[in-house]
Each structure stands twice: as C-alpha cells, then as structure tokens.
Short mmCIF file of C-alpha atoms in Angstrom, two decimals:
data_model
loop_
_atom_site.label_atom_id
_atom_site.label_comp_id
_atom_site.label_asym_id
_atom_site.label_seq_id
_atom_site.Cartn_x
_atom_site.Cartn_y
_atom_site.Cartn_z
CA MET A 316 3.60 -19.70 43.60
CA GLY A 317 3.21 -16.68 41.28
CA ARG A 318 0.31 -16.40 38.92
CA HIS A 319 0.56 -15.62 35.25
CA LYS A 320 -0.91 -12.27 34.30
CA VAL A 321 -4.11 -12.69 32.29
CA LEU A 322 -3.69 -10.99 28.93
CA ASN A 323 -6.45 -8.98 27.30
CA THR A 324 -6.05 -10.75 23.97
CA PRO A 325 -8.71 -8.83 21.96
CA ALA A 326 -7.22 -5.50 23.05
CA ILE A 327 -3.69 -6.67 22.24
CA ARG A 328 -4.79 -7.73 18.76
CA ARG A 329 -6.27 -4.27 18.19
CA MET A 330 -3.13 -2.42 19.27
CA PRO A 331 -1.19 -2.81 15.99
CA THR A 332 -4.10 -1.33 14.03
CA TYR A 333 -4.23 1.64 16.39
CA PHE A 334 -0.47 1.96 16.07
CA HIS A 335 -0.43 1.99 12.26
CA LYS A 336 -3.29 4.50 12.08
CA LEU A 337 -1.58 6.77 14.61
CA VAL A 338 1.68 6.68 12.67
CA LEU A 339 -0.20 7.77 9.54
CA MET A 340 -1.84 10.58 11.51
CA GLN A 341 1.52 11.68 12.88
CA GLN A 342 2.93 11.76 9.36
CA ALA A 343 -0.04 13.95 8.39
CA HIS A 344 0.91 16.31 11.27
CA GLU A 345 -2.22 15.48 13.28
CA GLU A 346 -0.91 16.10 16.79
CA VAL A 347 -4.07 15.16 18.73
CA VAL A 348 -6.51 12.29 18.27
CA SER A 349 -9.80 11.39 19.94
CA THR A 350 -11.19 7.97 20.77
CA THR A 351 -14.22 8.85 18.65
CA VAL A 352 -12.09 9.19 15.52
CA LEU A 353 -10.24 5.93 16.15
CA ALA A 354 -13.44 4.11 17.10
CA LYS A 355 -15.06 5.12 13.82
CA TYR A 356 -11.99 3.98 11.89
CA MET A 357 -11.97 0.61 13.69
CA GLY A 358 -15.74 0.08 13.73
CA LEU A 359 -15.81 0.05 17.54
CA GLU A 360 -17.51 1.90 20.36
CA PRO A 361 -15.39 4.77 21.79
CA ILE A 362 -15.53 3.21 25.27
CA ILE A 363 -13.70 0.12 23.96
CA VAL A 364 -10.92 2.26 22.49
CA ARG A 365 -10.68 4.22 25.74
CA LYS A 366 -10.38 1.03 27.81
CA ASP A 367 -7.76 -0.34 25.42
CA PHE A 368 -5.66 2.79 25.86
CA GLU A 369 -5.99 2.58 29.64
CA LEU A 370 -3.99 -0.65 29.44
CA THR A 371 -1.00 1.30 28.11
CA GLY A 372 -1.06 3.80 30.98
CA VAL A 373 -1.34 6.81 28.68
CA LYS A 374 -3.61 9.65 29.82
CA GLY A 375 -5.87 11.63 27.55
CA GLN A 376 -7.20 15.14 28.15
CA PRO A 377 -10.98 15.45 28.63
CA GLY A 378 -12.58 17.20 25.70
CA ILE A 379 -9.33 17.17 23.74
CA GLY A 380 -8.07 13.62 23.36
CA TYR A 381 -4.61 12.10 23.27
CA LYS A 382 -1.35 13.47 21.97
CA THR A 383 -0.57 11.35 18.94
CA HIS A 384 3.14 10.89 19.63
CA GLU A 385 2.50 9.96 23.28
CA LEU A 386 -0.04 7.35 22.26
CA ILE A 387 2.33 5.86 19.69
CA GLU A 388 5.10 5.51 22.25
CA ALA A 389 2.71 4.16 24.90
CA ILE A 390 1.50 1.41 22.55
CA ARG A 391 5.06 0.65 21.46
CA SER A 392 6.13 0.25 25.08
CA TYR A 393 3.03 -1.76 26.09
CA LEU A 394 3.61 -4.27 23.29
CA GLY A 395 7.33 -4.50 24.02
CA TRP A 396 8.24 -3.09 20.62
CA ASP A 397 10.68 -0.67 22.22
CA ALA A 398 13.07 -3.53 23.05
CA CYS A 399 15.05 -5.53 20.50
CA LYS A 400 14.11 -9.22 20.28
CA LYS A 401 16.42 -11.60 18.43
CA ALA A 402 14.62 -14.16 16.28
CA CYS A 403 15.72 -17.44 14.73
CA LEU A 404 13.66 -18.68 11.77
CA VAL A 405 13.63 -22.37 10.83
CA GLY A 406 12.19 -23.23 7.44
CA ALA A 407 13.07 -20.83 4.62
CA GLY A 408 10.39 -21.97 2.20
CA SER A 409 7.72 -19.74 0.69
CA LEU A 410 6.25 -18.60 4.01
CA GLY A 411 9.58 -18.32 5.80
CA SER A 412 11.04 -16.32 2.92
CA ALA A 413 8.06 -13.97 2.97
CA LEU A 414 8.56 -13.33 6.69
CA LEU A 415 12.25 -12.62 6.11
CA GLY A 416 11.28 -10.03 3.53
CA TYR A 417 8.77 -8.22 5.75
CA GLN A 418 10.69 -5.05 6.56
CA GLU A 419 8.29 -3.75 9.21
CA PHE A 420 9.45 -6.35 11.74
CA SER A 421 12.33 -4.02 12.61
CA GLU A 422 9.74 -1.39 13.53
CA TYR A 423 8.32 -3.89 16.01
CA GLY A 424 11.70 -4.52 17.60
CA MET A 425 12.32 -7.94 16.01
CA LEU A 426 15.67 -8.75 14.41
CA PHE A 427 16.43 -11.95 12.49
CA THR A 428 19.77 -13.28 13.73
CA ASP A 429 19.69 -16.80 12.27
CA VAL A 430 17.92 -18.69 9.49
CA PHE A 431 18.08 -22.47 9.08
CA ASP A 432 16.80 -24.91 6.46
CA ALA A 433 17.37 -28.52 5.38
CA ASP A 434 17.19 -27.90 1.62
CA PRO A 435 20.70 -28.15 0.05
CA GLU A 436 19.64 -25.64 -2.63
CA LYS A 437 18.88 -23.00 0.03
CA ILE A 438 21.83 -23.63 2.37
CA ASP A 439 24.59 -21.00 2.08
CA THR A 440 22.36 -18.73 -0.02
CA ARG A 441 20.89 -15.43 1.08
CA ILE A 442 17.18 -14.64 1.26
CA HIS A 443 16.39 -10.95 1.63
CA GLY A 444 19.94 -10.49 2.86
CA HIS A 445 19.78 -13.25 5.48
CA LEU A 446 22.23 -16.16 5.26
CA VAL A 447 20.54 -19.56 5.32
CA ARG A 448 22.49 -22.14 7.32
CA ASP A 449 22.22 -25.92 7.43
CA VAL A 450 19.68 -26.91 10.08
CA ARG A 451 22.26 -29.39 11.39
CA GLN A 452 24.26 -26.37 12.56
CA MET A 453 21.33 -25.04 14.58
CA THR A 454 21.99 -26.63 17.98
CA PRO A 455 25.66 -25.62 18.36
CA ARG A 456 24.96 -22.14 17.03
CA LEU A 457 21.98 -21.49 19.32
CA ARG A 458 23.91 -22.74 22.32
CA GLN A 459 26.42 -19.98 21.62
CA ALA A 460 23.89 -17.24 20.86
CA ARG A 461 20.38 -17.99 22.11
CA PRO A 462 17.56 -16.07 20.38
CA ASP A 463 14.56 -14.62 22.17
CA ILE A 464 12.07 -16.08 19.69
CA GLY A 465 12.00 -19.19 17.53
CA ILE A 466 9.92 -18.87 14.37
CA ILE A 467 8.73 -22.24 13.09
CA CYS A 468 7.96 -22.48 9.37
CA VAL A 469 8.78 -26.15 8.78
CA PRO A 470 6.30 -28.88 7.75
CA ALA A 471 4.22 -30.20 10.64
CA ILE A 472 5.99 -33.56 10.58
CA HIS A 473 9.27 -31.86 11.59
CA ALA A 474 7.96 -29.05 13.80
CA GLN A 475 7.97 -30.79 17.19
CA ALA A 476 11.52 -32.12 16.78
CA VAL A 477 12.80 -28.68 15.78
CA VAL A 478 11.10 -27.05 18.76
CA ASP A 479 12.41 -29.72 21.15
CA ASP A 480 15.96 -29.02 19.96
CA MET A 481 15.48 -25.27 20.34
CA ILE A 482 14.04 -25.66 23.84
CA ALA A 483 17.10 -27.73 24.75
CA CYS A 484 19.17 -24.73 23.65
CA GLY A 485 17.23 -22.45 25.99
CA VAL A 486 14.68 -20.88 23.63
CA ARG A 487 11.53 -20.07 25.58
CA ALA A 488 9.20 -18.36 23.06
CA PHE A 489 7.92 -19.60 19.72
CA TRP A 490 5.92 -18.17 16.85
CA ASN A 491 4.45 -21.28 15.27
CA PHE A 492 3.36 -21.26 11.62
CA SER A 493 3.27 -25.05 11.27
CA ASN A 494 0.01 -27.00 11.18
CA LEU A 495 0.78 -28.61 14.52
CA CYS A 496 -0.18 -27.89 18.12
CA LEU A 497 3.25 -27.94 19.74
CA GLN A 498 3.77 -29.69 23.06
CA VAL A 499 6.00 -27.56 25.28
CA PRO A 500 6.88 -27.26 29.00
CA PRO A 501 4.94 -24.79 31.21
CA ASN A 502 7.80 -22.27 31.12
CA VAL A 503 7.69 -22.02 27.32
CA VAL A 504 5.22 -19.80 25.46
CA VAL A 505 3.84 -20.44 21.98
CA GLN A 506 1.81 -18.23 19.68
CA ARG A 507 0.29 -20.34 16.91
CA GLU A 508 -0.79 -18.72 13.67
CA VAL A 509 -3.44 -20.60 11.73
CA ILE A 510 -3.57 -18.97 8.31
CA ALA A 511 -6.32 -21.32 7.20
CA GLY A 512 -8.40 -20.04 10.12
CA GLY A 513 -8.54 -16.57 8.61
CA LEU A 514 -9.46 -18.03 5.23
CA ALA A 515 -12.17 -20.15 6.88
CA LEU A 516 -13.72 -17.05 8.45
CA LEU A 517 -13.61 -15.20 5.12
CA SER A 518 -15.19 -18.16 3.36
CA MET A 519 -18.00 -18.31 5.91
CA LYS A 520 -18.63 -14.56 5.55
CA LEU A 521 -18.88 -15.00 1.79
CA LYS A 522 -21.22 -17.94 2.28
CA THR A 523 -23.36 -16.17 4.90
CA HIS A 524 -23.75 -13.04 2.79
CA ASP A 525 -24.35 -15.14 -0.35
CA ILE A 526 -21.67 -13.19 -2.25
CA ILE A 527 -20.47 -16.16 -4.28
#
C-alpha cells in the first residue's frame, strides 16, 4: 500500500508570500534575489528560506543568490499553479461572491466553471461575470463536467449534504469555508478555512500586548 507524502505545511503557507514579493521584484527589474533579503522581508532566518526553496528544486548560486524569474516559476510549479484547475463554488452569498470577484485566482491556475445557490433572487443572475445556477441543477451538471475543486460557502447545516452530492459526482478535493468539519472518504481531500481562527489570533495578540 502506498503512503501519502507528508507535506511541509508551514513552508507551503509561506510560498505565496515569497511568490508575491518576487513578482514585485521582477516588476522592479531586480533580476537576482538573496535569501537574506527575503528572510528580512518575511521576518525569518535565512536558513529557513533556503530550506523552503530547496523543496521547489531550484538552485541558487553561492554568493549571488537566485534568479528571480527562475524562483517564481519554481514556486509556481511546486504549488501546482502552472496547471489549470476547474472549480465549482456552492453558496454565492457574501463570502462566495467575494471569492468570485478575487481576480488573482486565475494567476494561481484556478478557474471558476460553475456557481450554484439556492436563493431564487440569485439564480440566473451573474456575479462578477459568473452565472449562478439553481443548486438543484448541480448533480446532473457535475456528472457531465466534473470540477477539480469544490468550494463550499454554504451554511454549516447544508455543507455535508452538498459535499456528499459532489463526492457522488466524482469531486475529490474541497476548499471548505463552512463552519463544519466535513466527513469525507479517505480518497477525498479537504482544506478547511477558519476565518474566525485568524480573528481569534489577532484578538489574543491585542490582548497580550494590551493594545486595547
């Protein structure tokens, strides 16, 4: 039986910040970058940055650094942003609508192919150019054109049922924005985003530093 590759989650979470900084440097015609510069920008030790870049397979030059464009492409490839991923979003409320309007997703290789909602006032309207379909049309449509990713922005009470239906259609990866820990088979992957978790950390930092 094959083993799942263990992901270096902290390094993966740092990669987008490296990527965005490198793009800015490239736009400023900075052709070479050192780990020292990026470490200072990120508030890290240079050795951590160097080990992160080793994961991408890119090679730097001793005493010189990395070629900016090579590092950008190495990170893009490592994160899988160089391949198009079709996404289906369910729940076109405030959060879902905001995600649909985030134009940088295309830079990360993600393309919205379907949007579904249960609200009659949203059905057959367009949000940021994306047609919103009746959620009752989801199963037959996804059986015809299966997306790579399901994005869940529905209330927690409906999230599991929506995911179950999508799994039955063959969807195997989910980005979960609902306040529910989804129950899925072993061959399905879920990335849960807990927005309140970030706010909780910020609140504790404010409390710890006695800012408020």
